[in-house]
Amino acid sequence: MFAYAAERPVPFPGHAVTGSNRASIQATCVSSESYISFAIYFSRDRVENTPTGYRKLLRFVNDFVPKETKKFNCTT
């Protein structure tokens, strides 16, 4: 179960649902029919379980996902 989850805007092609402790991301690749999915979990002291706690995880997602999609030649 996601705490404080919502679909949030991301700076890369795709969609992300993030909460304070986990995220589910679908990054769209060059071809609109291909994508990479990510499931990210934070635990213990890394979780800020508040209505604005998602920001910490979202900053990580915004940095991590573009780097990983580039590794797999998925970027647009």
CSV table of C-alpha atoms in Angstrom, one decimal:
chain,number,residue,atom,x,y,z
A,1,MET,CA,0.0,0.0,0.0
A,2,PHE,CA,1.3,3.4,-0.9
A,3,ALA,CA,1.3,6.1,1.8
A,4,TYR,CA,0.2,9.5,0.4
A,5,ALA,CA,0.3,8.2,-3.2
A,6,ALA,CA,-0.6,10.2,-6.3
A,7,GLU,CA,0.4,10.4,-9.9
A,8,ARG,CA,3.0,13.2,-10.0
A,9,PRO,CA,4.6,15.1,-12.9
A,10,VAL,CA,8.1,13.9,-13.9
A,11,PRO,CA,10.8,15.6,-16.1
A,12,PHE,CA,11.0,12.5,-18.4
A,13,PRO,CA,8.6,10.9,-20.8
A,14,GLY,CA,6.3,8.6,-18.9
A,15,HIS,CA,4.3,8.3,-15.7
A,16,ALA,CA,5.0,8.0,-12.0
A,17,VAL,CA,2.9,7.2,-9.0
A,18,THR,CA,4.8,8.2,-5.9
A,19,GLY,CA,4.1,8.1,-2.2
A,20,SER,CA,6.2,8.7,0.9
A,21,ASN,CA,7.7,5.2,0.8
A,22,ARG,CA,7.5,3.8,-2.7
A,23,ALA,CA,7.1,4.6,-6.3
A,24,SER,CA,5.9,2.9,-9.5
A,25,ILE,CA,7.3,4.4,-12.7
A,26,GLN,CA,6.8,3.7,-16.4
A,27,ALA,CA,9.4,5.5,-18.5
A,28,THR,CA,8.5,5.7,-22.2
A,29,CYS,CA,11.3,4.9,-24.6
A,30,VAL,CA,12.0,6.2,-28.1
A,31,SER,CA,9.3,3.9,-29.5
A,32,SER,CA,5.9,4.7,-28.0
A,33,GLU,CA,5.3,0.9,-27.7
A,34,SER,CA,8.4,0.3,-25.5
A,35,TYR,CA,9.0,1.4,-21.9
A,36,ILE,CA,11.0,0.5,-18.8
A,37,SER,CA,9.1,-0.1,-15.5
A,38,PHE,CA,10.7,0.7,-12.1
A,39,ALA,CA,9.5,-0.1,-8.6
A,40,ILE,CA,11.3,1.8,-5.9
A,41,TYR,CA,10.9,1.3,-2.2
A,42,PHE,CA,12.2,3.4,0.7
A,43,SER,CA,12.3,2.0,4.2
A,44,ARG,CA,13.0,2.9,7.8
A,45,ASP,CA,14.7,6.3,8.4
A,46,ARG,CA,14.5,7.1,4.7
A,47,VAL,CA,10.8,7.5,4.8
A,48,GLU,CA,9.1,10.7,5.8
A,49,ASN,CA,5.6,9.4,6.3
A,50,THR,CA,3.8,12.8,5.9
A,51,PRO,CA,1.6,14.3,3.2
A,52,THR,CA,4.7,16.1,1.7
A,53,GLY,CA,7.1,13.2,2.4
A,54,TYR,CA,6.8,12.0,-1.2
A,55,ARG,CA,9.1,14.9,-2.3
A,56,LYS,CA,12.2,13.0,-1.0
A,57,LEU,CA,11.4,10.0,-3.1
A,58,LEU,CA,10.4,12.1,-6.1
A,59,ARG,CA,13.7,13.8,-6.1
A,60,PHE,CA,15.4,10.4,-6.3
A,61,VAL,CA,13.1,9.2,-9.1
A,62,ASN,CA,13.7,12.4,-11.1
A,63,ASP,CA,17.5,11.8,-10.9
A,64,PHE,CA,17.7,8.0,-11.1
A,65,VAL,CA,15.2,7.2,-13.9
A,66,PRO,CA,16.7,9.4,-16.7
A,67,LYS,CA,20.2,8.0,-15.9
A,68,GLU,CA,18.9,4.4,-16.1
A,69,THR,CA,16.9,4.9,-19.3
A,70,LYS,CA,20.0,6.4,-20.9
A,71,LYS,CA,22.0,3.2,-20.1
A,72,PHE,CA,19.5,1.1,-22.0
A,73,ASN,CA,19.2,3.6,-25.0
A,74,CYS,CA,15.6,4.2,-24.1
A,75,THR,CA,15.7,8.0,-24.0
A,76,THR,CA,13.9,10.1,-26.5
